[in-house]
Coordinates of C-alpha atoms in Angstrom, one line a residue:
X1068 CA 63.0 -52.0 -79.5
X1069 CA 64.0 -51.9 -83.6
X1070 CA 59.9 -52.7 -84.1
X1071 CA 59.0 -50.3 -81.6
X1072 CA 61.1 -47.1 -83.1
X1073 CA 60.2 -48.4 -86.5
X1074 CA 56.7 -47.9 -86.0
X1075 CA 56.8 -44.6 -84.3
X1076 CA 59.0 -43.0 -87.5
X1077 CA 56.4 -44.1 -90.2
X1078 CA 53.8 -42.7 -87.5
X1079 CA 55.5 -39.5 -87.7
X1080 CA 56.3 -39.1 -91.3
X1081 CA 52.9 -40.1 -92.2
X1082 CA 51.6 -37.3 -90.3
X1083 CA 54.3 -34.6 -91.7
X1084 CA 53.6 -35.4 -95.4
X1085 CA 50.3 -35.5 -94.9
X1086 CA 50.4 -32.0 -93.5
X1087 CA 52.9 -30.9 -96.6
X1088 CA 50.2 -32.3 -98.8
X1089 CA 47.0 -30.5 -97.2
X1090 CA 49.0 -27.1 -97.3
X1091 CA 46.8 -26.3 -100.8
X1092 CA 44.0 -26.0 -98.8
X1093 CA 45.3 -23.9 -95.9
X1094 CA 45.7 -20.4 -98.1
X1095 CA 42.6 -18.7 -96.6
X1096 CA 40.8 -18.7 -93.5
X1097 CA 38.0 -20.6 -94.2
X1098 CA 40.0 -23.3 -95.6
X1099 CA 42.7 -23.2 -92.8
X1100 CA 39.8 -23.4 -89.3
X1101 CA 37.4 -25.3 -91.9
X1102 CA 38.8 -27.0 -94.6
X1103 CA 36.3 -25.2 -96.9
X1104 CA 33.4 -26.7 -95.4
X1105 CA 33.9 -29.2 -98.2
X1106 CA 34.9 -32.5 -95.7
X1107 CA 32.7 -35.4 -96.2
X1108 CA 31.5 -37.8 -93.5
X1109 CA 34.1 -40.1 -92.7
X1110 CA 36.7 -38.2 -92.1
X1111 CA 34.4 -35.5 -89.8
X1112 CA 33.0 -38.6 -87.9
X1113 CA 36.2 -40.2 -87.7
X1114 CA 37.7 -36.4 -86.5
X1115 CA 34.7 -35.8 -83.9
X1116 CA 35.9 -39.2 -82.6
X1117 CA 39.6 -38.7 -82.6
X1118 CA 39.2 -35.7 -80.9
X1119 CA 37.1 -37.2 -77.9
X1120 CA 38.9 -40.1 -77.3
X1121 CA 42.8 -39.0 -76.4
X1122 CA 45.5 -40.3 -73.5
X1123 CA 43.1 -38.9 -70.6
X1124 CA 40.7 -41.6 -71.4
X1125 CA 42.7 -44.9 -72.4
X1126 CA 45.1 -44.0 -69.3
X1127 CA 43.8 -41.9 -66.6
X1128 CA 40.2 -42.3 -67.2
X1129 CA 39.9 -45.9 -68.0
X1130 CA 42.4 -47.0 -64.8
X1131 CA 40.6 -44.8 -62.3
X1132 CA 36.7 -45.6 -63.1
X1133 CA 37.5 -49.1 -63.7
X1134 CA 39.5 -49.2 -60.6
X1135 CA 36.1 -47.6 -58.9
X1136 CA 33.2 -49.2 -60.8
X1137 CA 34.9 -52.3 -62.6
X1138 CA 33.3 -53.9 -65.4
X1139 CA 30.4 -51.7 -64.9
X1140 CA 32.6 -48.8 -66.6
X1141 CA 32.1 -49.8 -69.7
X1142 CA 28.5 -48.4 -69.3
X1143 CA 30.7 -45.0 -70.1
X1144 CA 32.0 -45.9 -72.7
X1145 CA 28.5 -47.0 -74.0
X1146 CA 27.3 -43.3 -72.7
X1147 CA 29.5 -41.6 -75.0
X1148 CA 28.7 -43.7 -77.9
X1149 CA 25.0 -42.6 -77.6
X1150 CA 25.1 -39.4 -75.6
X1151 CA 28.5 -38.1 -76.4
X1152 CA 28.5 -38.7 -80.4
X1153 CA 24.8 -40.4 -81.6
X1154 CA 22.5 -37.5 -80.2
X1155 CA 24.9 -34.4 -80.7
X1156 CA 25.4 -35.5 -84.6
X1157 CA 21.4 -36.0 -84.4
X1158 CA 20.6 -33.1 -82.8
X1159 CA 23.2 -30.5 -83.5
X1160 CA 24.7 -31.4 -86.6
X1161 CA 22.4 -30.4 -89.0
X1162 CA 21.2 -27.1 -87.7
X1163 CA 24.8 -26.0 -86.7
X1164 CA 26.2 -26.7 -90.4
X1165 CA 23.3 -24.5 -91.7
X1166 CA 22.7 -21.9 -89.2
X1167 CA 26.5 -21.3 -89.2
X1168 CA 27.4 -21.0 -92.7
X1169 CA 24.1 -18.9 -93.0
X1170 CA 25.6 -16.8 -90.2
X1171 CA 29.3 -16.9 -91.4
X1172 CA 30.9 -18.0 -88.4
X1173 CA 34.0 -20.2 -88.5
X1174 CA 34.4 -21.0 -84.5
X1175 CA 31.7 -21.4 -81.6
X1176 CA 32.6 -17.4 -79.8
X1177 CA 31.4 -16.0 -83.5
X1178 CA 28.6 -17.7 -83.8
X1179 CA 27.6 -16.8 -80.3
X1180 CA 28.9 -13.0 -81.4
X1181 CA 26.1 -13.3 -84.2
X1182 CA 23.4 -15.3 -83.5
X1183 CA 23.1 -12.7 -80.2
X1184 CA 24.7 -10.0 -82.0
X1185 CA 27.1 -9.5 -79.1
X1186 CA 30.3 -8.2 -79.9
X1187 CA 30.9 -8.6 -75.6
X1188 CA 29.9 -12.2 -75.8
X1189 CA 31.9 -13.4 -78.8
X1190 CA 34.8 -11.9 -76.9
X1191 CA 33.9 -13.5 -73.5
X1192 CA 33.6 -17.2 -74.6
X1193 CA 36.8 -16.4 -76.7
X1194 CA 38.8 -15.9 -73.4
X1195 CA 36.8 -18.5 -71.6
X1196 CA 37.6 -21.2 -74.7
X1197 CA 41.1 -20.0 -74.5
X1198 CA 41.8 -20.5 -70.2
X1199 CA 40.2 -23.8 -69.6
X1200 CA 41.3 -25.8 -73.0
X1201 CA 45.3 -24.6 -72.1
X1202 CA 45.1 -27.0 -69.2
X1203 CA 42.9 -29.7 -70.9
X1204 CA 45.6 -29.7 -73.5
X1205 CA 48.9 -29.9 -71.1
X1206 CA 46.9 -33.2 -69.8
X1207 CA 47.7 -34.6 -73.3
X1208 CA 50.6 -35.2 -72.5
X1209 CA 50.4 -36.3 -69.2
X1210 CA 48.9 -40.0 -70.3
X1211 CA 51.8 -40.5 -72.0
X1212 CA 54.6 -40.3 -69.8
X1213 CA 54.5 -43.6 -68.1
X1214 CA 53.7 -45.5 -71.4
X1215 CA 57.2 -44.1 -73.1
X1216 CA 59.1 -44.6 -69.5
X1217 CA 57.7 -48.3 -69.6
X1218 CA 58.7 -48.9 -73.2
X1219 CA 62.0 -47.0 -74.0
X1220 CA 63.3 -45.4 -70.8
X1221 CA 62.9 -42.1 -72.3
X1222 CA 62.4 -38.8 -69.9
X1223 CA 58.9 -37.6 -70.4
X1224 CA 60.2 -33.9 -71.6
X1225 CA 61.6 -35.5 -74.7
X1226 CA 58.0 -37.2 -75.5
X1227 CA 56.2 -33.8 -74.8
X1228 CA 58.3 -31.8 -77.3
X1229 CA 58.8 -34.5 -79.7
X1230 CA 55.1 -34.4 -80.0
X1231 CA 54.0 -30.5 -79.6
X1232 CA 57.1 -30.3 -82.6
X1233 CA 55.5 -32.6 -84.7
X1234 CA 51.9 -31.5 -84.1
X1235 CA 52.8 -28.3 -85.2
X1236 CA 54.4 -28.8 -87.9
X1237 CA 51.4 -30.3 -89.8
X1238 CA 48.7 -28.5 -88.5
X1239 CA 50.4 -25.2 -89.3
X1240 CA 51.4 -26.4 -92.7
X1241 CA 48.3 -28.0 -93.0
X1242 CA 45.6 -26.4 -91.5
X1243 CA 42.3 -28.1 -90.8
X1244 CA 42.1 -30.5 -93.8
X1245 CA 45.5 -32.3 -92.7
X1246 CA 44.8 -32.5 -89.0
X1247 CA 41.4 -34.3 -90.8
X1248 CA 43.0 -36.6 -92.9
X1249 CA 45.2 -37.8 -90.1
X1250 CA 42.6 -37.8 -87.3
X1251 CA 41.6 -40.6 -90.1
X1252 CA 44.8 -42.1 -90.1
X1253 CA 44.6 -42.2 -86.5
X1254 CA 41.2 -43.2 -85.8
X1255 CA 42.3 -46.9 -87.9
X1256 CA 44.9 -47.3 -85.6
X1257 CA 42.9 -46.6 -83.0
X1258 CA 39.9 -49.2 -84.1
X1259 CA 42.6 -51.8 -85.0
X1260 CA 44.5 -51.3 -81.4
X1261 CA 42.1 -51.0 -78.9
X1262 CA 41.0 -54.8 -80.1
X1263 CA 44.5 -56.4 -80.0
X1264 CA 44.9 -54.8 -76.4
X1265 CA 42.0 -56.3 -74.9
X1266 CA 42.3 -60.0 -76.2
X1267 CA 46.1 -59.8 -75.3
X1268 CA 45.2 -58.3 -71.6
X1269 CA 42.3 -60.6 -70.9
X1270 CA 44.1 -64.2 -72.1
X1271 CA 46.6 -63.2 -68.9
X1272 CA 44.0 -64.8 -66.7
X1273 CA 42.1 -67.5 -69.4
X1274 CA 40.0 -65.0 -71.7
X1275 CA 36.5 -63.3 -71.0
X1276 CA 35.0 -65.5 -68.8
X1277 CA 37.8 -66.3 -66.8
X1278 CA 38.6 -62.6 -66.3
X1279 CA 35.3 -62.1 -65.0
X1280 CA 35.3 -64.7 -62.8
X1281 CA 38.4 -63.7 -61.1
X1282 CA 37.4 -60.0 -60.7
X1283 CA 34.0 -61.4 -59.2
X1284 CA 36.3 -62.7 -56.1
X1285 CA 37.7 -59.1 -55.5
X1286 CA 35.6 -57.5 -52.1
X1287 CA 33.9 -54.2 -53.0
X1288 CA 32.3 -53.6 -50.0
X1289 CA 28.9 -54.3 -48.9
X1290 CA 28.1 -55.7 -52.6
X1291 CA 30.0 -59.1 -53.1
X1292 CA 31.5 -59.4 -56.4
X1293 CA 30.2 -55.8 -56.9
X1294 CA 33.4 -55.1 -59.8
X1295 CA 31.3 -58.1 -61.6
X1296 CA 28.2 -56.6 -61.2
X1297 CA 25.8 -54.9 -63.6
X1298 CA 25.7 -51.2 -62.4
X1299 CA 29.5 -51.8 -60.1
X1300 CA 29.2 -51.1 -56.2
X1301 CA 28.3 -47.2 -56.9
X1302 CA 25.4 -46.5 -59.5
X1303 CA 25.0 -42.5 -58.6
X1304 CA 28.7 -41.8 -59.0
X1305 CA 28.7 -44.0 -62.5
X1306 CA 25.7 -41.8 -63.7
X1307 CA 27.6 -38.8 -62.4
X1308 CA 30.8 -40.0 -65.0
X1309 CA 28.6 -40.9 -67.7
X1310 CA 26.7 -37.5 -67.9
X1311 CA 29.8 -35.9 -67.5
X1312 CA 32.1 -37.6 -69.9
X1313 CA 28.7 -37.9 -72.2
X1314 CA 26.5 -34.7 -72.3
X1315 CA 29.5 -32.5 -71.9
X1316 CA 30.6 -32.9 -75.8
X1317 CA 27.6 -30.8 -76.5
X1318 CA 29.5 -27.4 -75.3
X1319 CA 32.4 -28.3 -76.3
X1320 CA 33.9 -25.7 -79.0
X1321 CA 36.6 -28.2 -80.8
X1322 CA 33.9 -30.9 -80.9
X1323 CA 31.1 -29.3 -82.3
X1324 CA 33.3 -27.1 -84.5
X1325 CA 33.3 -30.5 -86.2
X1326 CA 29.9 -29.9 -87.4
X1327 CA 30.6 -26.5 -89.6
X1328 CA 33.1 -28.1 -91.7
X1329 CA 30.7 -31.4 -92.9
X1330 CA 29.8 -31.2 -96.8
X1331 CA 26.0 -32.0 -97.1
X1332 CA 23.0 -33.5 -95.4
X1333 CA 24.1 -36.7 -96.7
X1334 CA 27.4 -36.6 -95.5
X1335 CA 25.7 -35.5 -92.0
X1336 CA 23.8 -39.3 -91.7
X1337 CA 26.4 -41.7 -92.9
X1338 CA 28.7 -39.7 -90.0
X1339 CA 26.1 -40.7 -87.5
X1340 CA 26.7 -43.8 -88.1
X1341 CA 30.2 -44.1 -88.3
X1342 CA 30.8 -41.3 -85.2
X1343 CA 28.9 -44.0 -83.1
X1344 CA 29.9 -47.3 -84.5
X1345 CA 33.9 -45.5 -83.8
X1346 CA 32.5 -44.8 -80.0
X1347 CA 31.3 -48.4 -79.0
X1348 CA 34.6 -49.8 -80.3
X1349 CA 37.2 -47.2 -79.5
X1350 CA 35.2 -45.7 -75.8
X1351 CA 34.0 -48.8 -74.8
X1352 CA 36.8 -50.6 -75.5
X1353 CA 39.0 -48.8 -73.3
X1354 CA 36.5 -48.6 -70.3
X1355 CA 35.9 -52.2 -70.5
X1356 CA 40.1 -53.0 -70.3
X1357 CA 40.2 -50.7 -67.1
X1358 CA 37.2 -52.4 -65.4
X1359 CA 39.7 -55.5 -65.2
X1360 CA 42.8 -52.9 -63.5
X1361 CA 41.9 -54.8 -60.4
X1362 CA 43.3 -58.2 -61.9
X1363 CA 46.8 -57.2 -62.1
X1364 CA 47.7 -54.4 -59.4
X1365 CA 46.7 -53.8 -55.5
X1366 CA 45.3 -51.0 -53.6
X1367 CA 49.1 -50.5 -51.9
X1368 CA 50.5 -49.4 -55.5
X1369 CA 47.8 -47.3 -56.7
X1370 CA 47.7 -45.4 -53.3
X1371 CA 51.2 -44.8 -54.0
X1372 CA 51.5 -44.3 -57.6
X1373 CA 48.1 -43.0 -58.6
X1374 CA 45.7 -44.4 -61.2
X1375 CA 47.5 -43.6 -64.1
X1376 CA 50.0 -46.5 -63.2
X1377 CA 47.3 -49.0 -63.5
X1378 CA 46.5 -49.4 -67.6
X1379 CA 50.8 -49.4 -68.0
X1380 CA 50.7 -52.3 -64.9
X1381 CA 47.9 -54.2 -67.3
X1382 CA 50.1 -53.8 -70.4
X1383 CA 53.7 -53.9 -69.0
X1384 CA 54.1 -57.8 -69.5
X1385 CA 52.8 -57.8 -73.2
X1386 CA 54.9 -58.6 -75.9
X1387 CA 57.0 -55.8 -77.8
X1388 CA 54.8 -55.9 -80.6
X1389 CA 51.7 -55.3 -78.7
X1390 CA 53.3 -52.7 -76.9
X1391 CA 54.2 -51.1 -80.1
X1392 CA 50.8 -50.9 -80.8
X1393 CA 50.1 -49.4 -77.8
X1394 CA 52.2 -46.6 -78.3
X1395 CA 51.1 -46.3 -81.2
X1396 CA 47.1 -46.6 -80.3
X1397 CA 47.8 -44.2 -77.5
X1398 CA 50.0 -41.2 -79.7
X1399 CA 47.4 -40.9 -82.3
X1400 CA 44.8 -40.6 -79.7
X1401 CA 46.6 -37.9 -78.5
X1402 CA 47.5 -36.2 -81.2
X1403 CA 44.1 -35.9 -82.8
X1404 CA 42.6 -34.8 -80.3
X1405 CA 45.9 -31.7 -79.3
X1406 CA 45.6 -30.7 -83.0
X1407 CA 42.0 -30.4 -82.6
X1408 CA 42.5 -28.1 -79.8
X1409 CA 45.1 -25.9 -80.9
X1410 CA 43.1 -25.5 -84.1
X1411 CA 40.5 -24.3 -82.4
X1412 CA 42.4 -22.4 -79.2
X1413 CA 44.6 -20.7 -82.2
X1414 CA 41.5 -19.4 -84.3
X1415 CA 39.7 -18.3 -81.0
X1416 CA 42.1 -16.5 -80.1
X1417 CA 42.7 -14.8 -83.7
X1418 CA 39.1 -14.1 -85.4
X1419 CA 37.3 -13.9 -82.0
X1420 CA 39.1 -12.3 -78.9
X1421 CA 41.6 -10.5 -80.7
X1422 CA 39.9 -9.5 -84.0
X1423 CA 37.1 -8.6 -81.6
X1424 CA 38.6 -6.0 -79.7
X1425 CA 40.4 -4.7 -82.8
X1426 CA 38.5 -1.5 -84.2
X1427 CA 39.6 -1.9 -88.1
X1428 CA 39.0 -5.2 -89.4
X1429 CA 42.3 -7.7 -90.3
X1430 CA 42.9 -8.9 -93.9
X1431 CA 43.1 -12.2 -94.9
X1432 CA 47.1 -12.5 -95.0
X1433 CA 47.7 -10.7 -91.6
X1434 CA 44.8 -13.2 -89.7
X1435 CA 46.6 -16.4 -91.7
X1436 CA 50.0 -15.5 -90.3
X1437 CA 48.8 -14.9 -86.8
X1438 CA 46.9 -17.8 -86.8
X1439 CA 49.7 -20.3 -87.6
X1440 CA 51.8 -17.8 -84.8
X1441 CA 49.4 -18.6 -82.2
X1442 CA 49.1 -22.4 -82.8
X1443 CA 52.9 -22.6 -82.3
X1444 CA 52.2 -20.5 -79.3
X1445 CA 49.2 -22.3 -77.9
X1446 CA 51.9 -25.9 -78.5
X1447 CA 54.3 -24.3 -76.4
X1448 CA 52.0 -22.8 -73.9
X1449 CA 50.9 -26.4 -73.3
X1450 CA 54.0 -28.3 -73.5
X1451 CA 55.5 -26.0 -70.9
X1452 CA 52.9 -26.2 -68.3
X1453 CA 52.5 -30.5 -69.1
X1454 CA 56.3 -30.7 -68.4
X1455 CA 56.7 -28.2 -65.2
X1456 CA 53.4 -30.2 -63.6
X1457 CA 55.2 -33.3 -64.0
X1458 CA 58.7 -32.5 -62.7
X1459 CA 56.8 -29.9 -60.0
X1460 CA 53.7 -32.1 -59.3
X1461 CA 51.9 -28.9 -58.8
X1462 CA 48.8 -29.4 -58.2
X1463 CA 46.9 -26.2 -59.0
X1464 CA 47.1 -27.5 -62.8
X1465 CA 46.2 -31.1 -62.0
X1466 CA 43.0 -29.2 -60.4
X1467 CA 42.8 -26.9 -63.0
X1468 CA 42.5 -29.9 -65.9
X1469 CA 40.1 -31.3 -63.7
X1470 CA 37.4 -28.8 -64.1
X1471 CA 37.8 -27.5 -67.7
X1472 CA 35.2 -29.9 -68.9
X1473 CA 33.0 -28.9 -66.7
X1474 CA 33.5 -24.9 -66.8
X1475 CA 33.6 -25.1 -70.9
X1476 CA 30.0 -27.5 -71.4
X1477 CA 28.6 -25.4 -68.4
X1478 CA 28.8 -22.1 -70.4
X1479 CA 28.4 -23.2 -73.4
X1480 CA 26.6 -26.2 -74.1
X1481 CA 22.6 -24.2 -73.0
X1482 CA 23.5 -21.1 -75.1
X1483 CA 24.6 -23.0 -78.0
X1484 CA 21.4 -25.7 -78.1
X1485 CA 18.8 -23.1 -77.3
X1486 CA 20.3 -20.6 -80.2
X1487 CA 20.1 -23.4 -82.8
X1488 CA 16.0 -24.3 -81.6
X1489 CA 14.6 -21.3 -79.6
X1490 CA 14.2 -17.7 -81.6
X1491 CA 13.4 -16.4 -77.8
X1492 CA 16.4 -17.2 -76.1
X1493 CA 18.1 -13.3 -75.1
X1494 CA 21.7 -12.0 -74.7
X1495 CA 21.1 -12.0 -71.1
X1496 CA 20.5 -15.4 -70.4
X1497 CA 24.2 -16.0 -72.3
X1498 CA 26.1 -14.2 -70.1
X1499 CA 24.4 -15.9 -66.9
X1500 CA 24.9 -18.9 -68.2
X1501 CA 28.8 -18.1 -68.7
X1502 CA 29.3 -16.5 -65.6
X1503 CA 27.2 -19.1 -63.9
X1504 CA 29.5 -21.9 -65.5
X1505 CA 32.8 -20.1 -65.0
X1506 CA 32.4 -19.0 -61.7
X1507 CA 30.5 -22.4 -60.4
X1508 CA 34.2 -24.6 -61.7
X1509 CA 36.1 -21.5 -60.3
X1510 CA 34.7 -22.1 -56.8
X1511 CA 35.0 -26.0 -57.2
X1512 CA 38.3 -25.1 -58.1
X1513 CA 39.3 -23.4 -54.8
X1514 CA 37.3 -26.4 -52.6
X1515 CA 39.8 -29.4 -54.0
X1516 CA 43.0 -26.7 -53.1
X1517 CA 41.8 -26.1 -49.7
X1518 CA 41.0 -22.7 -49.8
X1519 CA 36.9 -22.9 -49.2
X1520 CA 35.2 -25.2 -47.2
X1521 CA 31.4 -26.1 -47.4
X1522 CA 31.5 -29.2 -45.2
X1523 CA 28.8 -27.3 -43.2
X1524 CA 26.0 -27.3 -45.9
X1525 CA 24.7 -31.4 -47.2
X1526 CA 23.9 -29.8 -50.4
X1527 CA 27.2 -27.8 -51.4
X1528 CA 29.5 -30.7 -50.4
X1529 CA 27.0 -33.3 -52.7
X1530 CA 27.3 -30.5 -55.5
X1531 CA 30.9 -29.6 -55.0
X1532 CA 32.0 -33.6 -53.5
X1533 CA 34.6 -33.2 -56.8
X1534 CA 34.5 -31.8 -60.4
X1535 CA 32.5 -34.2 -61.6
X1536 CA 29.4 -33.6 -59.9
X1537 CA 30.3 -29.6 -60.0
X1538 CA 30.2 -29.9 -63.9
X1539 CA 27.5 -31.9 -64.3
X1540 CA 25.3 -30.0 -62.1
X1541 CA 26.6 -26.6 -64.4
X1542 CA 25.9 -28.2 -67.4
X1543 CA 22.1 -29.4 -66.1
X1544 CA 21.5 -26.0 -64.2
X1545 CA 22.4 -24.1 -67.6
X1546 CA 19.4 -25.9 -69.0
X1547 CA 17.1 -24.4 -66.6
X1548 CA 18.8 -20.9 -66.1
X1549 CA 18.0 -20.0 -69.5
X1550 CA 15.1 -20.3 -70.7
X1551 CA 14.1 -18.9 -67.8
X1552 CA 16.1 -16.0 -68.1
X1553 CA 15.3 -15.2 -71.1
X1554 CA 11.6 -15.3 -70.6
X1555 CA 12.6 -12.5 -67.4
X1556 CA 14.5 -10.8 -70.0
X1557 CA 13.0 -10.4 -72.9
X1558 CA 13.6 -7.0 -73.9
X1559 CA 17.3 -8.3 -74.9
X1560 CA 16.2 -10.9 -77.5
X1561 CA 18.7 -10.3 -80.7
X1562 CA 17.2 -8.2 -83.4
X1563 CA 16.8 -9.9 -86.2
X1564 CA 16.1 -13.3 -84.9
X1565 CA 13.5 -14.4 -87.3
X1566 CA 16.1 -13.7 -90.6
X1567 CA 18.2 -15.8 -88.7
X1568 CA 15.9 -18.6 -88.5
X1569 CA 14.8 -18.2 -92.5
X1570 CA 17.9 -20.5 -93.2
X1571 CA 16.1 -23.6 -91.6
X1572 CA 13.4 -22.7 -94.4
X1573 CA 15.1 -21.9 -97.3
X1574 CA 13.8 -23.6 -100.3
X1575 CA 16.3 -25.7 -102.6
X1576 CA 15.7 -27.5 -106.2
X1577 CA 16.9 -31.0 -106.3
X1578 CA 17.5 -33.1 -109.1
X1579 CA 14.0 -36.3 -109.6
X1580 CA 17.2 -38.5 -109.5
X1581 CA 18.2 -37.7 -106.0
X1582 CA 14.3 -37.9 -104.8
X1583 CA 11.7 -40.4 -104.7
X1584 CA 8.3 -39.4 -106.1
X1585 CA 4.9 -40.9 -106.1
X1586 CA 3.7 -40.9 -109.5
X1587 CA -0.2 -39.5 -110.1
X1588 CA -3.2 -41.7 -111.0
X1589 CA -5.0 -41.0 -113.8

């Protein structure tokens, strides 16, 4: 217990002076939602990684797609190591750190607002950003209840405001550059952790091999020894997950608001690397420990306590140290990835939906102040709903978490691709796409509570069988809707597209000792 609460203070005070250290940097805007654009590439690679890796996935996600697909989950953890962090830094990075400091924007709703010139769209991803990442945020906390019950006996309450204090605490004092520097902080632990945990889980039943073997013995239906197997006993639902977990990172505001604060080109390719080399270890770590959930609990208990139990099951007869490290492992995962969001849930809801229905334009003093206001707001907000859905077990908000991936990437992810390549892609095909994405969750939304029924059409229930397959469909049908859209509508194509572009083409003088050049015969 002494090694256990020793660990969790330095945790804290680490983060807290760090956060007293970083306020220098968190006197304007800019530096506050940006950290000057000035933040080289392992600490943005090691933040884009923090930030999608939290609770959700080393508890809830890992135990129940394990559970379901075995050691064949790890192939998500692979998918979000190539799809989820190496193609969106190759794809995206570059063009969104240019096109959006050409454009001025700070959060993803401006740059929509300006690349379209759309004062109605900036304002309607605002509100849409704000809705669906409250409830992604409350489940935070949720991974974490049965870890600190398992370990210290504590009620969960106490962990969720302990936390949402402490969170923020340094990223209002701190602004973007400390929630940076400790993502960092977190992301070691994180590296270091996830390692220990798996060679102290497996050696429970004689290492790798002997893991394997004994999960091979386990009935998965018609496949024998399908939880061994390469693809597990369902390939179409594991494809499903993957996509989901994968492509959706693309639309997501507080992961590709990582790319607007990177320093330089430079900085942009060694983050590649390290963004993916952090996914492998940290994604596919935890994947891989839940494909072996079916080792140390039964069918009977997870009916009856859920899939969360199962990662605390794997972990409950560990040493103290190693649970420690757990707890560790497991708080900065989920505090990254909450400061993240309320970083960018707080400036959403300051520069884009309220300084976009405000006539006169805010100063600088009044939109910091309001800024830190709503991020101690957007805390509590969370906090509140994360404790009343675990003492209520409502499950509107368990639904509601379930399909803000899906709503957010759906809207969000076509619009912001095609606006970085495609001069031709109009305002109208935006606002299909986010009505198309919000409304397509919304109804998924009202099928898990009961209130719609499409057993009667084979299509609707495959599309709408559970968010999953609802939000990957949104985010794939986005990709079609518009370009086509746009080429119906192209009347509404922004003015001054092409100036836009110019920034892609802009000429720069570079030192001969930064270049390599072929020297002329004579």
């Amino acid at each position: 217990m002494a090694v256990k609460i020793v660990l969790l203070v330095v945790f804290f005070a680490v983060f807290v002076v760090v956060g007293i250290l970083c306020r220098k940097s968190s006197h304007s805007v800019d530096g506050f939602v940006l950290g000057g654009r000035t933040v080289g590439p392992w600490l943005t690679a090691f933040a884009y990684g923090t930030s999608y890796f939290s609770a959700i996935i080393f508890v809830g996600y890992a135990g129940q797609f394990g559970w379901n697909f075995g050691l064949a989950s790890t192939w998500i953890g692979l998918g979000n190591a190539f799809i989820g962090s190496l193609l969106p830094w190759a794809i995206l990075g570059r063009r969104t750190r240019i096109m959006t400091q050409h454009l001025g924007s700070k959060t993803m709703p401006e740059y929509f607002g300006q690349r379209y010139s759309s004062k109605g769209l900036k304002v309607a991803s605002s509100a849409i950003t704000f809705f669906f990442l409250i409830p992604y945020t409350a489940s935070l906390f949720n991974g974490l209840s049965r870890l600190f019950r398992m370990a210290f006996n504590v009620d969960y309450s106490i962990c969720v405001i302990v936390m949402a204090v402490l969170t923020a605490v340094y990223v209002i004092v701190g602004g973007y550059m400390a929630t940076a520097i400790n993502d960092f902080i977190q992301g070691i632990i994180m590296l270091v952790g996830i390692v220990a945990v798996i060679a102290a889980v497996l050696s429970k039943h004689g290492g790798f091999m002997g893991s394997i073997v004994e999960l091979s013995k386990i009935e998965s239906g018609e496949l024998s020894g399908g939880f061994a197997s390469f693809f597990g006993p369902d390939p179409l639902y594991l494809l499903v997950v993957v996509l989901l977990t994968s492509l959706g990172t693309w639309g997501l505001p507080q992961m590709v608001g990582k790319f607007y604060a990177i320093k330089s080109e430079g900085s942009i390719k060694i983050g590649t690397v390290i963004s993916t080399f952090f996914a492998i270890v940290v994604a596919g770590g935890c994947y891989f420990l839940g494909g072996f959930g079916r080792l140390f609990t039964t069918q009977d208990v997870v009916s009856k306590e859920g899939f969360d139990s199962i990662v605390p099951t794997m972990l409950s007869g560990l040493p103290d140290v190693i649970i420690a490290v757990v707890l560790v492992l497991v708080l900065s995962a989920s505090m990254s990835t909450l400061s993240s969001l309320v970083l960018t849930s707080s400036s959403t809801l300051t520069l884009d939906f309220i300084g976009g229905l405000k006539k006169k334009k805010s100063g600088e003093k009044s939109n910091m102040f309001v800024l830190r206001l709503f991020v101690a707001v957007f805390i509590f907000i969370s906090a509140a709903i994360a404790i009343f859905q675990a003492k209520s077990k409502a499950t509107f908000i368990a639904q509601l978490m379930g399909i803000s991936w899906g709503a957010l990437s759906g809207s969000f992810l076509a619009p912001f691709l095609y606006g970085l390549y495609w001069k031709k892609t109009t305002k109208a095909s935006v606002a299909v796409s986010f009505a198309f994405g919000t409304v397509l969750m919304i109804i998924q939304l009202c099928i898990s509570l009961g209130w719609l029924n499409v057993s009667g059409s084979a299509f609707l229930s495959f599309i709408f069988k559970n968010s999953l397959y609802s939000g990957v469909f949104s985010m794939l049908a986005s990709m079609v809707i518009v370009p086509l859209v746009s080429l119906c509508t192209r009347k509404t194509v922004p003015e001054g597209t092409d100036e836009m572009f110019s920034c892609y083409d802009r000429t720069v003088t570079v030192a001969a000792k930064n270049i390599l050049t072929e020297s002329k015969e004579n």
